[in-house]
Short mmCIF file of N, CA and C in Angstrom, two decimals:
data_model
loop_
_atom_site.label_atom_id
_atom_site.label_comp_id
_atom_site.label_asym_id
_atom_site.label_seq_id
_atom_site.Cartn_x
_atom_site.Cartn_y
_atom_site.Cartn_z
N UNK A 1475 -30.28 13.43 9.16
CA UNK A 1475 -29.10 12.71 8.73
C UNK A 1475 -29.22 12.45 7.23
N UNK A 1476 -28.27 12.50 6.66
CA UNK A 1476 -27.97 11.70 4.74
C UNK A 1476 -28.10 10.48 4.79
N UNK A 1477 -28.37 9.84 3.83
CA UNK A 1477 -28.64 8.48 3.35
C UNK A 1477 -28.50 8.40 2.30
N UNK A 1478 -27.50 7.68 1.53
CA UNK A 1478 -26.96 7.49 0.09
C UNK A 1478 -27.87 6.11 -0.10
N UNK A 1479 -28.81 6.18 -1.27
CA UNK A 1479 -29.70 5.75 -1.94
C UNK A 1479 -28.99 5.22 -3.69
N UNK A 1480 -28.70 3.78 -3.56
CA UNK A 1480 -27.94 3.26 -4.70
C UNK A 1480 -28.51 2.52 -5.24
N UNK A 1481 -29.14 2.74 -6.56
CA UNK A 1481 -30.36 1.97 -7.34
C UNK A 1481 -29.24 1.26 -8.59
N UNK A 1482 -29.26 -0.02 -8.67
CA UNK A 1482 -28.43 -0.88 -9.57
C UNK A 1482 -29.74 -1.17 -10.60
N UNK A 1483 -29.36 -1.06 -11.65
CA UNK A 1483 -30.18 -1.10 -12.96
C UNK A 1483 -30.32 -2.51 -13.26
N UNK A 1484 -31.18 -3.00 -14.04
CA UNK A 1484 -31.25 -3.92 -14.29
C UNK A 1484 -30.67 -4.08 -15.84
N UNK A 1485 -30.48 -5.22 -16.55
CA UNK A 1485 -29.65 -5.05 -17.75
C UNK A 1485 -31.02 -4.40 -18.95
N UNK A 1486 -30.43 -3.57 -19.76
CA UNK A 1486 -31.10 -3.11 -20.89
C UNK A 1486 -32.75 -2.56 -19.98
N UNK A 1487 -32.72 -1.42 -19.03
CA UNK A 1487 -33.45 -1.05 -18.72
C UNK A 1487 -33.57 0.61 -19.21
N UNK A 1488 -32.45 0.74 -20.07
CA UNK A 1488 -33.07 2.04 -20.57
C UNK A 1488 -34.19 2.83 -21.14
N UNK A 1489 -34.99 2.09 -21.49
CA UNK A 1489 -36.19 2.18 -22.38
C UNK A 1489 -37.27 2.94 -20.86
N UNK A 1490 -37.13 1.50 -20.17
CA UNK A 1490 -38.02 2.11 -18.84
C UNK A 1490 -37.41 3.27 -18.32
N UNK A 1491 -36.08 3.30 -18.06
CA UNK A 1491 -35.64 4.45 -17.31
C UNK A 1491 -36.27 6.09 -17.78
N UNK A 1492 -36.28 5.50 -19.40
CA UNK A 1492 -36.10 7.08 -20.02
C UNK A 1492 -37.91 7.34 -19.91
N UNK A 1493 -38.94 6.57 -19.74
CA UNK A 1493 -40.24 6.48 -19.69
C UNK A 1493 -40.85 7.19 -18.17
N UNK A 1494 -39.73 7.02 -17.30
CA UNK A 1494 -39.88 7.26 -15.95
C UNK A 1494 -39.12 8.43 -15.45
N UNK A 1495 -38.20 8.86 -16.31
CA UNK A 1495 -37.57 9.86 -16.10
C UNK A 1495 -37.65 11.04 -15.40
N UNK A 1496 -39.57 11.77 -15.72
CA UNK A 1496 -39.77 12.81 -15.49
C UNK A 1496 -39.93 12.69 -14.31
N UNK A 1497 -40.70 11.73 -13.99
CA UNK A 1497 -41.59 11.28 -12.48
C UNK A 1497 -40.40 11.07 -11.63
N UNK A 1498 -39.22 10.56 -11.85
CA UNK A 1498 -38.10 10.68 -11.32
C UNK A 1498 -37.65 12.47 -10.75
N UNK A 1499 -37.26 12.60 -11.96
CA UNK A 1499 -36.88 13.82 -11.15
C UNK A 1499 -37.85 14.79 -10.88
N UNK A 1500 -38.72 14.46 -10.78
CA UNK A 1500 -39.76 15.42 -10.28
C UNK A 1500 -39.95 15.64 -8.71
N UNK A 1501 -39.60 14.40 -8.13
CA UNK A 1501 -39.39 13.63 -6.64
C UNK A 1501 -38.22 14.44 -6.04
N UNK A 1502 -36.78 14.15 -7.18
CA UNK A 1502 -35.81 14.76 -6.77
C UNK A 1502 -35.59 16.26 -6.54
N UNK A 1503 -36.09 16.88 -7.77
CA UNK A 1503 -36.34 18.72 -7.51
C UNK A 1503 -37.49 18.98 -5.95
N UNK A 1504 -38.37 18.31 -5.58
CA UNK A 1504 -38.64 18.31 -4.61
C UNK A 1504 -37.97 18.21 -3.45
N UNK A 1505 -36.90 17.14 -3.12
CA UNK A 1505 -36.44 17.48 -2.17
C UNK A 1505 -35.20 18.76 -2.41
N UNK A 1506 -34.90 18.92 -3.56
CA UNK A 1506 -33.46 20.14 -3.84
C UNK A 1506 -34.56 21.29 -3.28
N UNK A 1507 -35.57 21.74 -3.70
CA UNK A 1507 -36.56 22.86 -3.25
C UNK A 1507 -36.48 22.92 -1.56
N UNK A 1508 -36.70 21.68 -0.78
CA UNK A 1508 -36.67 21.58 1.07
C UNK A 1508 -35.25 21.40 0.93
N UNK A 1509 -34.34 21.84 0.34
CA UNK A 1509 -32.84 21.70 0.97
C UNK A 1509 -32.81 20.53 1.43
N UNK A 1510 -32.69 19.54 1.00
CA UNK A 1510 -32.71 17.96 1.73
C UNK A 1510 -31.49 17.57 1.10
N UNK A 1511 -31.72 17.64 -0.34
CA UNK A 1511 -30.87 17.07 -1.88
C UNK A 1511 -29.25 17.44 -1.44
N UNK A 1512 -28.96 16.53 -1.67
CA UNK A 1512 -27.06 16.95 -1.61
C UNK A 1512 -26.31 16.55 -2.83
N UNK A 1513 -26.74 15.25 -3.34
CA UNK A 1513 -26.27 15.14 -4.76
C UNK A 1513 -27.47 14.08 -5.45
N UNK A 1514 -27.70 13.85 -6.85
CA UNK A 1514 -28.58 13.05 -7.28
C UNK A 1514 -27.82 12.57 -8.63
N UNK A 1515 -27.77 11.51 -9.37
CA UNK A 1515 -27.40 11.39 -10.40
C UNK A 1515 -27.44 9.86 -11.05
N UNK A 1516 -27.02 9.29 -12.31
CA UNK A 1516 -26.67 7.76 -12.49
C UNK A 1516 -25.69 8.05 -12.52
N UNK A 1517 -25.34 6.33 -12.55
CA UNK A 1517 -23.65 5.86 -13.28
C UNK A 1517 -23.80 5.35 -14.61
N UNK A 1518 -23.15 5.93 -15.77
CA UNK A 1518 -23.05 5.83 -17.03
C UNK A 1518 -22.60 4.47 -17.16
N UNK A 1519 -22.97 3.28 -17.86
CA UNK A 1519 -22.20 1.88 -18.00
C UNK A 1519 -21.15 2.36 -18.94
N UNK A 1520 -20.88 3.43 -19.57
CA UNK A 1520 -19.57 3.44 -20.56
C UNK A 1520 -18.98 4.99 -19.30
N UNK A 1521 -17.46 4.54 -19.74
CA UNK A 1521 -16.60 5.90 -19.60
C UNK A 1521 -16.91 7.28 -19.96
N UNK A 1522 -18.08 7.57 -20.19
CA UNK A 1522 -18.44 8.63 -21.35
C UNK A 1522 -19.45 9.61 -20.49
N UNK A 1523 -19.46 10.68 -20.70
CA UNK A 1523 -20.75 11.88 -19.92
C UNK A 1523 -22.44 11.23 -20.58
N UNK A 1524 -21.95 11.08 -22.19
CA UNK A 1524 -23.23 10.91 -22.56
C UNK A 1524 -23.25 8.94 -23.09
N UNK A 1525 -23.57 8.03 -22.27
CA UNK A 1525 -23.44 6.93 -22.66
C UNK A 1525 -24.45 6.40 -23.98
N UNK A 1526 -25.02 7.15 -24.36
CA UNK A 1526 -25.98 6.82 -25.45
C UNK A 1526 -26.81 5.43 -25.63
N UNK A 1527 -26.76 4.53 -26.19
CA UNK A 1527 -27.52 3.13 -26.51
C UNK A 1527 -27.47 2.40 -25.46
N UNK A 1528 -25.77 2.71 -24.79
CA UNK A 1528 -25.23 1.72 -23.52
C UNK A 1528 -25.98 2.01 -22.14
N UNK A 1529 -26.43 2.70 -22.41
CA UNK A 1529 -27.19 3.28 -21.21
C UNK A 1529 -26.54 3.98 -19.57
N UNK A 1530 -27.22 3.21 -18.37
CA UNK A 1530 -26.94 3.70 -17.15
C UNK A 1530 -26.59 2.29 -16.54
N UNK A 1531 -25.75 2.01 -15.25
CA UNK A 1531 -25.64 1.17 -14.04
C UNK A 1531 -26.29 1.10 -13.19
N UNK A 1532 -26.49 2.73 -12.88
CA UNK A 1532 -27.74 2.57 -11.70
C UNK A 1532 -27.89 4.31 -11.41
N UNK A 1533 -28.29 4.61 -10.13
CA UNK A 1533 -27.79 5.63 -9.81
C UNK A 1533 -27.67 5.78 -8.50
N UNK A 1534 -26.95 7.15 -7.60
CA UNK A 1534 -27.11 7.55 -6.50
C UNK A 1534 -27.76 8.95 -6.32
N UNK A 1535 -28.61 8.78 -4.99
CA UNK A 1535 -29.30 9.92 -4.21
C UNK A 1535 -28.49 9.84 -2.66
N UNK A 1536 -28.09 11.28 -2.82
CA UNK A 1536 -27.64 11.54 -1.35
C UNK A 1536 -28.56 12.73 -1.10
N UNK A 1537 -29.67 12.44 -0.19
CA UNK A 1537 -30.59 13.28 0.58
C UNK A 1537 -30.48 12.98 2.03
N UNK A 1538 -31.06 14.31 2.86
CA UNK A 1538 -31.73 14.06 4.36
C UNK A 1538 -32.60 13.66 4.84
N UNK A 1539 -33.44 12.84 5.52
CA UNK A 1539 -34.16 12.29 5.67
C UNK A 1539 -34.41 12.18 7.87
N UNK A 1540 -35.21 11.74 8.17
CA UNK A 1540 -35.58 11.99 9.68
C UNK A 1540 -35.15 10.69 9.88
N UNK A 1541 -34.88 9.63 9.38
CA UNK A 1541 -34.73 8.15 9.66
C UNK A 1541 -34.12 7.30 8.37
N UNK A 1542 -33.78 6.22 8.67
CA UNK A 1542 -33.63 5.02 8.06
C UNK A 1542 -34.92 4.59 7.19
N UNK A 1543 -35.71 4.53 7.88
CA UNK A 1543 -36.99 3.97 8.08
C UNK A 1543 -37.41 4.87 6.73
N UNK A 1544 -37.29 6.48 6.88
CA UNK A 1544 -38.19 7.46 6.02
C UNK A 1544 -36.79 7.23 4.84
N UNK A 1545 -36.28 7.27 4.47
CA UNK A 1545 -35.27 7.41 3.45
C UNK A 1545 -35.82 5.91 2.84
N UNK A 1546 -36.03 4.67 3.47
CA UNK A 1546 -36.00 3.48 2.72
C UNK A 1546 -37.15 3.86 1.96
N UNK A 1547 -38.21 4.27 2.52
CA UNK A 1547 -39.74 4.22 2.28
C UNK A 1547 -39.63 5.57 1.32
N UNK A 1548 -39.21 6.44 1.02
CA UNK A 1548 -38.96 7.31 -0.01
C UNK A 1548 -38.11 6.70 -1.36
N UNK A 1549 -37.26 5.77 -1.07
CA UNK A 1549 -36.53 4.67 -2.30
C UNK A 1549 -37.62 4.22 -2.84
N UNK A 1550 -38.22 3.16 -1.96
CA UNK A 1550 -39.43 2.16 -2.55
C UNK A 1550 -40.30 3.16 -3.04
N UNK A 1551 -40.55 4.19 -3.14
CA UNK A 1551 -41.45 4.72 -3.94
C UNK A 1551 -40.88 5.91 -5.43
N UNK A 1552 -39.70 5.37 -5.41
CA UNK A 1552 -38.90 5.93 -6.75
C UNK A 1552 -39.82 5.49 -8.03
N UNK A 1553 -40.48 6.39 -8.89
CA UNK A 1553 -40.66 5.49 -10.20
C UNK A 1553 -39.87 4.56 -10.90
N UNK A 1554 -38.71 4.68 -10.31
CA UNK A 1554 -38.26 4.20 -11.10
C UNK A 1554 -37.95 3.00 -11.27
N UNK A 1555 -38.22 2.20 -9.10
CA UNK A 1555 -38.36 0.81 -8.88
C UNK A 1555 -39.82 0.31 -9.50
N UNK A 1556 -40.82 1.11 -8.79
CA UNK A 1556 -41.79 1.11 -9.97
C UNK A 1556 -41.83 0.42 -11.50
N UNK A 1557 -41.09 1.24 -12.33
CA UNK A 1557 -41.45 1.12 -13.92
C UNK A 1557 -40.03 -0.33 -13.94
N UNK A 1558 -39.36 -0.76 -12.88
CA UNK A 1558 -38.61 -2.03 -12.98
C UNK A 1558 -37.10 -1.43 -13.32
N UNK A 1559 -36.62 -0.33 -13.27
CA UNK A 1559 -35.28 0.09 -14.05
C UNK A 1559 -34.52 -0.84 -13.05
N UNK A 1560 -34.55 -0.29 -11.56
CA UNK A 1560 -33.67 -0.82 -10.70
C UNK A 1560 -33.75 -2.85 -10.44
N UNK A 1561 -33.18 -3.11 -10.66
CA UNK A 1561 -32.84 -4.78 -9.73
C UNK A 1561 -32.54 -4.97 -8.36
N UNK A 1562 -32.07 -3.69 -7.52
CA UNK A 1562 -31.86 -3.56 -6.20
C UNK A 1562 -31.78 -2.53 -6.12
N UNK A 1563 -32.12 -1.99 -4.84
CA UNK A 1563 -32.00 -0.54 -3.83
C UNK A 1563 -31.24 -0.85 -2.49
N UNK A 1564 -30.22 -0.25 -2.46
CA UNK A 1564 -29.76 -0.30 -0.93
C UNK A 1564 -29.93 1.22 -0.74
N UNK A 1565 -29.98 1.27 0.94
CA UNK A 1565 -30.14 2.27 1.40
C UNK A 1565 -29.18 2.54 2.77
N UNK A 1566 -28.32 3.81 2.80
CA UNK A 1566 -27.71 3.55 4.22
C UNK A 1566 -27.02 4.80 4.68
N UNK A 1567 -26.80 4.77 5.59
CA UNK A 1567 -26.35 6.43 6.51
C UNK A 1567 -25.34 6.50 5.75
N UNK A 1568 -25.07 8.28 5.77
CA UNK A 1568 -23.79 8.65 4.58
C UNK A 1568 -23.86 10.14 5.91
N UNK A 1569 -22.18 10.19 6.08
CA UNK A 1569 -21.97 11.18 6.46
C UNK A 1569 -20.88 11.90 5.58
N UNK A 1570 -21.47 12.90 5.75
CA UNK A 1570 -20.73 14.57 4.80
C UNK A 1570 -19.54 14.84 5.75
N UNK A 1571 -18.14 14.87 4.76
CA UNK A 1571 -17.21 15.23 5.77
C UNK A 1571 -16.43 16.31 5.26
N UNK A 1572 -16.51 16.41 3.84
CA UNK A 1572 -16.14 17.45 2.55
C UNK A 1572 -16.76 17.58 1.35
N UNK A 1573 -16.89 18.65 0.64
CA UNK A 1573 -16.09 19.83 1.35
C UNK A 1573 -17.04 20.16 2.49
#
């Protein structure tokens, strides 16, 4: 099953984010490699592709996972809760209906 994975940033955490970055997606190309990955990305705090100084909001991971249980326990080990970017993680079933 999917599980949309929504990491809310904490304020002026860009510094950490960009420190943690690699280790981030290093996790994520892992699961795109097992076909798990369905989408990965942040939310820009400005209207803009490239938010620059203003940084990020947070981000979302929509991957597959065998459980609740294995999707939470794959969040909590994001670098990126780690290095402090996030202030909260929710985690919760996401079903694909399109395309």
């Amino acid at each position: 099953m999917f599980y949309a994975i929504n990491g809310q940033d904490r304020p002026d955490s860009l510094g950490k984010r960009k420190a943690a970055r690699a280790a981030h997606l290093q996790r994520l190309e892992k699961l795109r490699d097992e076909g798990r990955l369905l989408l990965a990305g942040p939310y820009p705090a400005l209207d803009a592709e490239d938010p620059g100084a203003a940084g990020y909001s947070g981000s979302l991971v929509v991957a597959e996972f065998a459980s609740l249980g294995d999707a939470q326990a794959w969040a909590d080990a994001d670098p990126y809760v780690h290095a402090g970017v996030y202030a909260e993680v929710t985690v919760r079933p996401f079903r694909k209906v399109l395309p």
